[in-house]
GROMACS .gro file of C-alpha atoms in nm:
model
  219
    1MET     CA    1  -6.765   0.802   5.201
    2PRO     CA    2  -6.745   0.700   4.832
    3SER     CA    3  -6.593   1.037   4.764
    4SER     CA    4  -6.323   0.974   5.024
    5LEU     CA    5  -6.242   0.632   4.876
    6SER     CA    6  -6.223   0.778   4.529
    7SER     CA    7  -5.982   1.047   4.641
    8SER     CA    8  -5.761   0.791   4.815
    9PHE     CA    9  -5.753   0.569   4.504
   10VAL     CA   10  -5.653   0.861   4.281
   11ALA     CA   11  -5.381   0.961   4.525
   12PHE     CA   12  -5.249   0.601   4.523
   13LEU     CA   13  -5.237   0.595   4.143
   14LEU     CA   14  -5.053   0.925   4.128
   15ALA     CA   15  -4.799   0.802   4.384
   16THR     CA   16  -4.727   0.473   4.204
   17LEU     CA   17  -4.733   0.613   3.849
   18PRO     CA   18  -4.367   0.732   3.849
   19ILE     CA   19  -4.259   0.387   3.971
   20GLY     CA   20  -4.453   0.214   3.694
   21CYS     CA   21  -4.317   0.447   3.424
   22ALA     CA   22  -3.964   0.403   3.551
   23SER     CA   23  -3.987   0.027   3.494
   24PHE     CA   24  -4.050   0.093   3.123
   25ARG     CA   25  -3.760   0.333   3.072
   26SER     CA   26  -3.481   0.221   2.838
   27PRO     CA   27  -3.151   0.139   3.011
   28PRO     CA   28  -2.889   0.414   3.007
   29PRO     CA   29  -2.636   0.407   2.720
   30PRO     CA   30  -2.307   0.231   2.793
   31GLY     CA   31  -2.022   0.448   2.910
   32PRO     CA   32  -1.730   0.540   2.685
   33THR     CA   33  -1.444   0.299   2.614
   34HIS     CA   34  -1.084   0.364   2.518
   35VAL     CA   35  -0.850   0.261   2.238
   36VAL     CA   36  -0.485   0.335   2.175
   37VAL     CA   37  -0.346   0.430   1.831
   38VAL     CA   38   0.029   0.380   1.776
   39VAL     CA   39   0.183   0.585   1.494
   40SER     CA   40   0.532   0.511   1.358
   41SER     CA   41   0.741   0.564   1.047
   42ASP     CA   42   0.919   0.230   1.091
   43PRO     CA   43   0.853  -0.042   1.350
   44ASP     CA   44   1.114   0.106   1.585
   45GLU     CA   45   1.066   0.477   1.509
   46PRO     CA   46   0.755   0.625   1.677
   47LEU     CA   47   0.618   0.956   1.556
   48SER     CA   48   0.522   1.208   1.821
   49ASP     CA   49   0.288   1.508   1.804
   50VAL     CA   50   0.077   1.346   1.529
   51GLU     CA   51  -0.290   1.447   1.528
   52VAL     CA   52  -0.528   1.151   1.564
   53SER     CA   53  -0.908   1.180   1.538
   54ALA     CA   54  -1.199   0.936   1.578
   55GLY     CA   55  -1.559   0.957   1.693
   56GLY     CA   56  -1.546   1.332   1.745
   57THR     CA   57  -1.236   1.308   1.966
   58THR     CA   58  -0.902   1.457   1.862
   59THR     CA   59  -0.569   1.418   2.037
   60LYS     CA   60  -0.197   1.392   1.958
   61THR     CA   61   0.058   1.115   1.998
   62ASP     CA   62   0.309   1.131   2.281
   63LEU     CA   63   0.686   1.078   2.262
   64ASN     CA   64   0.625   0.704   2.217
   65GLY     CA   65   0.391   0.762   1.924
   66ARG     CA   66   0.085   0.661   2.127
   67ALA     CA   67  -0.251   0.837   2.138
   68ARG     CA   68  -0.540   0.740   2.369
   69LEU     CA   69  -0.893   0.801   2.239
   70SER     CA   70  -1.228   0.785   2.417
   71LEU     CA   71  -1.511   0.637   2.209
   72ALA     CA   72  -1.885   0.617   2.277
   73GLY     CA   73  -2.128   0.371   2.124
   74GLU     CA   74  -2.252   0.015   2.129
   75ASP     CA   75  -2.011  -0.278   2.123
   76GLY     CA   76  -1.923  -0.381   1.767
   77THR     CA   77  -1.965  -0.030   1.626
   78GLN     CA   78  -1.697   0.068   1.372
   79VAL     CA   79  -1.551   0.418   1.398
   80ASP     CA   80  -1.349   0.585   1.122
   81LEU     CA   81  -0.995   0.681   1.214
   82SER     CA   82  -0.808   0.983   1.081
   83VAL     CA   83  -0.432   1.031   1.121
   84SER     CA   84  -0.258   1.348   0.997
   85CYS     CA   85   0.089   1.223   0.902
   86PRO     CA   86   0.367   1.484   0.937
   87GLN     CA   87   0.502   1.671   0.638
   88GLY     CA   88   0.728   1.448   0.433
   89PHE     CA   89   0.537   1.133   0.531
   90ALA     CA   90   0.261   0.953   0.343
   91PRO     CA   91  -0.049   0.807   0.514
   92PRO     CA   92  -0.125   0.438   0.460
   93SER     CA   93  -0.334   0.345   0.159
   94ARG     CA   94  -0.590   0.189   0.398
   95MET     CA   95  -0.662   0.336   0.737
   96PRO     CA   96  -0.786   0.085   0.997
   97SER     CA   97  -1.136   0.121   1.141
   98LEU     CA   98  -1.168   0.128   1.518
   99ILE     CA   99  -1.410  -0.125   1.667
  100ILE     CA  100  -1.573  -0.053   2.002
  101ARG     CA  101  -1.517  -0.349   2.234
  102ARG     CA  102  -1.562  -0.329   2.609
  103SER     CA  103  -1.321  -0.584   2.744
  104SER     CA  104  -1.062  -0.611   3.015
  105GLY     CA  105  -0.782  -0.477   2.794
  106THR     CA  106  -0.743  -0.163   2.584
  107PRO     CA  107  -0.718  -0.248   2.212
  108GLU     CA  108  -0.429  -0.099   2.015
  109TYR     CA  109  -0.419  -0.006   1.647
  110GLU     CA  110  -0.099   0.054   1.453
  111VAL     CA  111  -0.068   0.315   1.177
  112SER     CA  112   0.245   0.359   0.964
  113CYS     CA  113   0.337   0.693   0.807
  114LYS     CA  114   0.602   0.608   0.549
  115PRO     CA  115   0.857   0.869   0.436
  116PHE     CA  116   0.782   0.998   0.087
  117ASP     CA  117   1.139   0.920  -0.014
  118HIS     CA  118   1.252   0.574   0.085
  119GLY     CA  119   1.499   0.331  -0.063
  120ILE     CA  120   1.381   0.033  -0.266
  121ILE     CA  121   1.560  -0.249  -0.448
  122ILE     CA  122   1.452  -0.381  -0.788
  123ALA     CA  123   1.574  -0.728  -0.881
  124LEU     CA  124   1.576  -0.734  -1.261
  125ARG     CA  125   1.620  -1.045  -1.476
  126THR     CA  126   1.670  -1.061  -1.853
  127PRO     CA  127   1.719  -1.434  -1.925
  128GLY     CA  128   1.983  -1.499  -2.190
  129VAL     CA  129   2.069  -1.133  -2.245
  130PRO     CA  130   2.379  -1.021  -2.049
  131ASN     CA  131   2.534  -0.676  -2.016
  132LEU     CA  132   2.210  -0.494  -2.097
  133PRO     CA  133   2.202  -0.127  -1.985
  134VAL     CA  134   1.904  -0.015  -1.776
  135ARG     CA  135   1.789   0.346  -1.808
  136TYR     CA  136   1.574   0.559  -1.577
  137PHE     CA  137   1.469   0.896  -1.717
  138GLY     CA  138   1.725   0.842  -1.992
  139ARG     CA  139   2.015   0.788  -1.751
  140VAL     CA  140   2.191   0.453  -1.722
  141ILE     CA  141   2.148   0.334  -1.362
  142GLY     CA  142   2.276  -0.021  -1.400
  143LYS     CA  143   2.354  -0.311  -1.628
  144THR     CA  144   2.267  -0.679  -1.619
  145ASP     CA  145   2.556  -0.913  -1.543
  146ALA     CA  146   2.681  -1.212  -1.740
  147MET     CA  147   2.380  -1.416  -1.617
  148GLY     CA  148   2.127  -1.146  -1.707
  149TYR     CA  149   2.068  -1.022  -1.349
  150ALA     CA  150   2.081  -0.672  -1.201
  151LEU     CA  151   2.007  -0.522  -0.859
  152LEU     CA  152   1.895  -0.161  -0.884
  153LYS     CA  153   1.866   0.078  -0.589
  154LEU     CA  154   1.632   0.377  -0.615
  155GLU     CA  155   1.468   0.628  -0.379
  156PRO     CA  156   1.125   0.706  -0.524
  157ARG     CA  157   0.837   0.882  -0.354
  158THR     CA  158   0.562   0.669  -0.205
  159GLY     CA  159   0.291   0.616  -0.466
  160GLU     CA  160   0.524   0.695  -0.758
  161THR     CA  161   0.531   0.477  -1.070
  162LEU     CA  162   0.880   0.394  -1.194
  163THR     CA  163   0.945   0.322  -1.561
  164LEU     CA  164   1.270   0.153  -1.659
  165THR     CA  165   1.393   0.118  -2.017
  166LEU     CA  166   1.612  -0.171  -2.128
  167ASP     CA  167   1.856  -0.028  -2.381
  168THR     CA  168   1.885  -0.249  -2.689
  169SER     CA  169   2.028   0.024  -2.912
  170ASP     CA  170   2.363  -0.155  -2.949
  171GLU     CA  171   2.414  -0.285  -3.303
  172LYS     CA  172   2.481  -0.631  -3.163
  173LEU     CA  173   2.133  -0.637  -3.013
  174ARG     CA  174   1.945  -0.525  -3.324
  175TYR     CA  175   1.778  -0.864  -3.368
  176LEU     CA  176   1.632  -0.874  -3.015
  177ARG     CA  177   1.256  -0.843  -2.982
  178PRO     CA  178   1.108  -0.637  -2.832
  179GLN     CA  179   1.335  -0.340  -2.890
  180MET     CA  180   1.383  -0.085  -2.607
  181PRO     CA  181   1.114  -0.241  -2.384
  182GLU     CA  182   0.984  -0.050  -2.082
  183LEU     CA  183   0.904  -0.201  -1.743
  184SER     CA  184   0.690  -0.015  -1.489
  185VAL     CA  185   0.637  -0.069  -1.119
  186SER     CA  186   0.423   0.123  -0.870
  187VAL     CA  187   0.569   0.194  -0.527
  188PRO     CA  188   0.304   0.162  -0.255
  189ASP     CA  189   0.386   0.224   0.107
  190GLY     CA  190   0.555  -0.052   0.300
  191GLU     CA  191   0.720  -0.238   0.012
  192GLU     CA  192   1.093  -0.222  -0.047
  193VAL     CA  193   1.185  -0.512  -0.281
  194PHE     CA  194   1.042  -0.566  -0.630
  195THR     CA  195   1.113  -0.829  -0.894
  196LEU     CA  196   1.094  -0.761  -1.268
  197GLU     CA  197   1.164  -0.986  -1.564
  198GLN     CA  198   1.187  -0.920  -1.936
  199LYS     CA  199   1.212  -1.204  -2.186
  200PHE     CA  200   1.352  -1.153  -2.534
  201MET     CA  201   1.347  -1.347  -2.854
  202GLU     CA  202   1.587  -1.316  -3.145
  203GLU     CA  203   1.456  -1.257  -3.496
  204LYS     CA  204   1.741  -1.283  -3.739
  205PRO     CA  205   1.654  -1.240  -4.108
  206LYS     CA  206   1.628  -1.564  -4.296
  207VAL     CA  207   1.905  -1.627  -4.544
  208VAL     CA  208   1.775  -1.784  -4.862
  209ALA     CA  209   2.036  -2.006  -5.021
  210ARG     CA  210   2.044  -1.982  -5.397
  211LYS     CA  211   2.072  -2.299  -5.592
  212PRO     CA  212   2.374  -2.308  -5.819
  213SER     CA  213   2.278  -2.255  -6.179
  214LYS     CA  214   2.334  -2.545  -6.414
  215PRO     CA  215   2.557  -2.490  -6.713
  216VAL     CA  216   2.371  -2.440  -7.038
  217ARG     CA  217   2.479  -2.666  -7.322
  218ILE     CA  218   2.524  -2.486  -7.650
  219GLU     CA  219   2.499  -2.695  -7.966
   0.00000   0.00000   0.00000
């Protein structure tokens, strides 16, 4: 009889053991979520067929510049984003990180691929110095007006550093300081208007007035 009870008890334990172990199992990982990446060259010009990668998933943008990505992980996890801008376009200096959030809506992230060559305007001011030529790579590209202002239009490459030289080689400007100053500006993506100012001072040589000599009396 004791042997029969012992066998029944062992059988009961073996039957309930899977149930007990199941109660200690960790919950299953959350399912994947989705984000949308919108790629454009300008706000109204979407870029299609652009490769977008994140979290081991790679896809391409559609005709509207939109790419849908599936991401796995816990809420709040940041995922690095990679966008391969087309030839002739520069990627942004900072790429946004995707954040996994399981909510009712699908989050969207915007990425701008700026053309390497894009027009910019430089507003230059040289207070008190009118009609001053402005050179770029030795070529005169503009001149300040009667008030010392000039608007210069250039088409540099994104990331390029522009160096402008203010030409003070005219004989009339020989007393200006500094002489032939250079102004530099870097062209990051997304900026199109820059303001530069150069102040001058005039250093004319001092004229020493000689005292008239007194007549010498001869006795």
